[in-house]
GROMACS .gro file of C-alpha atoms in nm:
model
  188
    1UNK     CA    1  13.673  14.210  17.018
    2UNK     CA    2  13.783  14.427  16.742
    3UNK     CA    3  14.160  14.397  16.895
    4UNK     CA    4  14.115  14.018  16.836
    5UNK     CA    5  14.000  14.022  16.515
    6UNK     CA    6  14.274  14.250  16.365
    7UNK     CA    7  14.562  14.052  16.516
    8UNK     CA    8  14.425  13.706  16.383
    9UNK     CA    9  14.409  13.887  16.063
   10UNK     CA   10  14.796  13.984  16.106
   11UNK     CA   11  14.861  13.642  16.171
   12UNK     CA   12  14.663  13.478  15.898
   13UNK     CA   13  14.863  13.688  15.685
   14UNK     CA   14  15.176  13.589  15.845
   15UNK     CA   15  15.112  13.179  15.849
   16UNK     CA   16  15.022  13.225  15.452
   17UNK     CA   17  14.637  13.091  15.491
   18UNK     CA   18  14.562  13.398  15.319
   19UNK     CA   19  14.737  13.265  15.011
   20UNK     CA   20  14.917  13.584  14.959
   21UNK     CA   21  15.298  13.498  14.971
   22UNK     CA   22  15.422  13.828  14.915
   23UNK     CA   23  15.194  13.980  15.128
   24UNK     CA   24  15.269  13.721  15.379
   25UNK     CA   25  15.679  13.804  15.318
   26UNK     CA   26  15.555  14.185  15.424
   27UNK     CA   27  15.356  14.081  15.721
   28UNK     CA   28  15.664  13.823  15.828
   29UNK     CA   29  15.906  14.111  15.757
   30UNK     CA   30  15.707  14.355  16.000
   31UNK     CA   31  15.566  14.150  16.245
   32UNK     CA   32  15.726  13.775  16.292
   33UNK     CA   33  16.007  13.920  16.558
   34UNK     CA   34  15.762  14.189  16.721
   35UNK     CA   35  15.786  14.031  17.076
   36UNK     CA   36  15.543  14.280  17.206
   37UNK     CA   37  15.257  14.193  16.920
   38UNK     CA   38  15.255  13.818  17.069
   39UNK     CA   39  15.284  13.888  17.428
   40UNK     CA   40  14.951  14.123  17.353
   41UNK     CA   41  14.804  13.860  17.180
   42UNK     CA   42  14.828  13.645  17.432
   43UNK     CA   43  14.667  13.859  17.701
   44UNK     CA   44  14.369  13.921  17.471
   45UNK     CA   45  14.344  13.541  17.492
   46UNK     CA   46  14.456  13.441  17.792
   47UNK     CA   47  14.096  13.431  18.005
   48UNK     CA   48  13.882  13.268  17.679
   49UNK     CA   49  14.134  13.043  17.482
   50UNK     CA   50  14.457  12.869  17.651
   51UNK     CA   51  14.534  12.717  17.322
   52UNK     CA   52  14.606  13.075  17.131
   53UNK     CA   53  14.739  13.198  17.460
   54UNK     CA   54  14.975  12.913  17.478
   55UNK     CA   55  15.070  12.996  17.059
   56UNK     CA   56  15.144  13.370  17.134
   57UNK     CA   57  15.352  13.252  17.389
   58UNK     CA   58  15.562  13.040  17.184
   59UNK     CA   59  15.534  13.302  16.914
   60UNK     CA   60  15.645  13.552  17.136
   61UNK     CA   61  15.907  13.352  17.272
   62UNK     CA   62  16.063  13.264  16.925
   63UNK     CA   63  16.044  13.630  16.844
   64UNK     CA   64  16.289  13.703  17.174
   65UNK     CA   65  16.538  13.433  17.041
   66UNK     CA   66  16.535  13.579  16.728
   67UNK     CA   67  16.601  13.948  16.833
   68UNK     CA   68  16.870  13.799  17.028
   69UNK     CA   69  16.778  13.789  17.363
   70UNK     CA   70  16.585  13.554  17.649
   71UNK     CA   71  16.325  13.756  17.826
   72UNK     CA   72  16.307  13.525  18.188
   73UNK     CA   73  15.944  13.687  18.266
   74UNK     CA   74  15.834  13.557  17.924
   75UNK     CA   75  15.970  13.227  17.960
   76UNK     CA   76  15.824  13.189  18.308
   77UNK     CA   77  15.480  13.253  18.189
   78UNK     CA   78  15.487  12.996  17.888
   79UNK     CA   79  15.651  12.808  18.164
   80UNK     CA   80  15.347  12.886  18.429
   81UNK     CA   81  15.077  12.784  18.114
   82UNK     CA   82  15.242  12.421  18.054
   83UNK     CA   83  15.278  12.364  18.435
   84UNK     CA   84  14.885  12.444  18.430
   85UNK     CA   85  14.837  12.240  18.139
   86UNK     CA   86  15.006  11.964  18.365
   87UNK     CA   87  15.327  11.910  18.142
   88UNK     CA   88  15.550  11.955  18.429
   89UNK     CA   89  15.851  11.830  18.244
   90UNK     CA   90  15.840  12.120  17.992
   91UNK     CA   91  15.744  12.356  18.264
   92UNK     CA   92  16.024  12.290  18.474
   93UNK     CA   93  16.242  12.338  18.145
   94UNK     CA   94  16.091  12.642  18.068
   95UNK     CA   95  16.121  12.781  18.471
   96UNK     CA   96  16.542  12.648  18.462
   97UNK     CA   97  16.566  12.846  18.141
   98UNK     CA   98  16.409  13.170  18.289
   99UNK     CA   99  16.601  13.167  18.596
  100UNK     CA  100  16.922  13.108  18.400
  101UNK     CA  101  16.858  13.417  18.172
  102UNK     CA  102  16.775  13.643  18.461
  103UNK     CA  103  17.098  13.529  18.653
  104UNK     CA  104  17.269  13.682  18.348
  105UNK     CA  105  17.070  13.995  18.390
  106UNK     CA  106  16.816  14.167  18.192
  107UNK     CA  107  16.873  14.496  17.993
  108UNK     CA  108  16.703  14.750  18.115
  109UNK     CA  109  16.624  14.630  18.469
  110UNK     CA  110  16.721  14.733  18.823
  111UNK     CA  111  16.865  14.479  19.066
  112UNK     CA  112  16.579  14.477  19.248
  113UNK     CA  113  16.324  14.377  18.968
  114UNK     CA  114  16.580  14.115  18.880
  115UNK     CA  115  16.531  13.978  19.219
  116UNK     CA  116  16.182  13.988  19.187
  117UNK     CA  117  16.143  13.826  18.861
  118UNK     CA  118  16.421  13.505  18.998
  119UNK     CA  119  16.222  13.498  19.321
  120UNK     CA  120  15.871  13.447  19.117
  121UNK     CA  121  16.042  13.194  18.883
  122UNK     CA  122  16.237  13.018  19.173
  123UNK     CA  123  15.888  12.961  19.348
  124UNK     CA  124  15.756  12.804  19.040
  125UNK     CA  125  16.032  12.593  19.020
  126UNK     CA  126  16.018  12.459  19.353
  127UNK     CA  127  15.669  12.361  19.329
  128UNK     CA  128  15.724  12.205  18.929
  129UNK     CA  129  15.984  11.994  19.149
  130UNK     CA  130  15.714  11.905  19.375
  131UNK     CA  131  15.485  11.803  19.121
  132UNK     CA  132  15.707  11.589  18.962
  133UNK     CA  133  15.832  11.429  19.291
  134UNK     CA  134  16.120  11.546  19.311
  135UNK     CA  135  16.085  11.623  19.704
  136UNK     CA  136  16.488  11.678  19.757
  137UNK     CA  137  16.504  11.953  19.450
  138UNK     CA  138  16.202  12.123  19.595
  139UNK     CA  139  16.326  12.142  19.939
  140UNK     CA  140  16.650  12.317  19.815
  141UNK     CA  141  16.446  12.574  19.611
  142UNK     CA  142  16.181  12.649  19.904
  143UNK     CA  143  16.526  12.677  20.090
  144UNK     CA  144  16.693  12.908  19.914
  145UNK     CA  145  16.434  13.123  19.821
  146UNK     CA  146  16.358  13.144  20.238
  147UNK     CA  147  16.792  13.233  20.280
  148UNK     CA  148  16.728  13.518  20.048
  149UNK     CA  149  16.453  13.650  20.188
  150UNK     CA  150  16.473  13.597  20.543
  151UNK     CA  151  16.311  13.955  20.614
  152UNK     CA  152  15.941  13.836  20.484
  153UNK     CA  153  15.964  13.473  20.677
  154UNK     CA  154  15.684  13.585  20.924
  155UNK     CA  155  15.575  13.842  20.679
  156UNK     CA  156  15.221  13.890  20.575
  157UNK     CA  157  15.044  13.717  20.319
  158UNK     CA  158  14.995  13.927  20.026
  159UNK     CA  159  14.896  13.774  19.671
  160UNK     CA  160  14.848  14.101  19.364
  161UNK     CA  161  14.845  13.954  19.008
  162UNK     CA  162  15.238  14.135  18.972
  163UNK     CA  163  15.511  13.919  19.027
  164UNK     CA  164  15.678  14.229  19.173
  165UNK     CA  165  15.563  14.135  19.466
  166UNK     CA  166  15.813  13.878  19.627
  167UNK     CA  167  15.645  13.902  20.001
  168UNK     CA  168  15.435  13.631  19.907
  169UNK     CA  169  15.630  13.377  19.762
  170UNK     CA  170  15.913  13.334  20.073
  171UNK     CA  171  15.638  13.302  20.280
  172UNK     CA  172  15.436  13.032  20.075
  173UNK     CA  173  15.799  12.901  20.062
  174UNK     CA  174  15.760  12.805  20.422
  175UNK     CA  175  15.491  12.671  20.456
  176UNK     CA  176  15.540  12.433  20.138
  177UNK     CA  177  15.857  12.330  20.271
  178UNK     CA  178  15.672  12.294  20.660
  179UNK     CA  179  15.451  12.046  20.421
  180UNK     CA  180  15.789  11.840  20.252
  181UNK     CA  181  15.915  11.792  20.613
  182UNK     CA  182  15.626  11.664  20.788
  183UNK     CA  183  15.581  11.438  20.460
  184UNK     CA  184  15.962  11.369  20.533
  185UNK     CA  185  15.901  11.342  20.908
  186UNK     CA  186  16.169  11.592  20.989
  187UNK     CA  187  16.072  11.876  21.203
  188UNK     CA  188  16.268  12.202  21.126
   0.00000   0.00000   0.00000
């Protein structure tokens, strides 16, 4: 797409492959903090190329740091790519980080899309703990996420591609942890 082709142009520019240093000062001037330039790079990518999804990402997430700030939706979704990618260590980093920064609050943000975001990222969490074994962590998470939301136990099961929708994941949150006891043998 034409979208595509002018952003890897940007950030040819930026990495110096063009050769042009000053140019490449310019471009890294304008564009090497512009968090919103990497997070739409990575959604041209993310359905053809994890790789350059996965770099916009990072890019993108560098870019918050930079501008002084941690953006817990961004980290969650580098977080969701590397716990796809089956590095659950980093994942789980990544998801610890995200819920940290959202506990601290996000500028701009109501309550209630803070919840949203910490009850997506808790989720996550639980089930990085799961795949790394950690059954004990996982429990706790699944838990936790089912104390706060005790409304949507018996809820209906609703999956949309937003994570502002936190019906779903207190009520996946059951039934994982109905899976961790019967592994446990512990009815609760």
């Amino acid at each position: 797409s034409k979208a595509r082709d002018l952003y890897d142009q940007v950030l040819k520019v930026m990495e110096g492959t063009t050769g042009d240093k000053q140019l490449q000062s310019k471009a890294q001037a304008n564009f090497g903090d512009d968090v919103d330039m990497f997070i739409e790079i990575g959604r041209l990518w993310q359905e053809d190329n994890q790789e350059r999804l996965r770099n916009a990402l990072n890019s993108a997430v560098r870019a918050s740091e930079v501008n002084g700030y941690s953006n817990p939706s961004l980290l969650n979704n580098l977080a969701v790519v590397k716990h796809l990618d089956g590095d659950f260590s980093e994942a789980r980093t990544l998801y610890e980080n995200a819920l940290t920064s959202a506990s601290n609050g996000v500028a701009g943000q109501t309550s209630s899309q803070i919840e949203a975001i910490s009850t997506t990222i808790l989720y996550n969490l639980a089930r990085a703990y799961e795949d790394q074994g950690e059954v004990s962590l996982a429990r706790e998470a699944y838990e936790k996420l089912i104390s706060r939301h005790p409304e949507y136990i018996d809820g209906e099961f609703i999956h949309l591609k937003s994570n502002r929708n936190i019906k779903y994941f207190p009520t996946l949150a059951k039934v994982r942890l109905a899976h961790i006891l019967v592994d446990l043998n512990q009815i609760n």
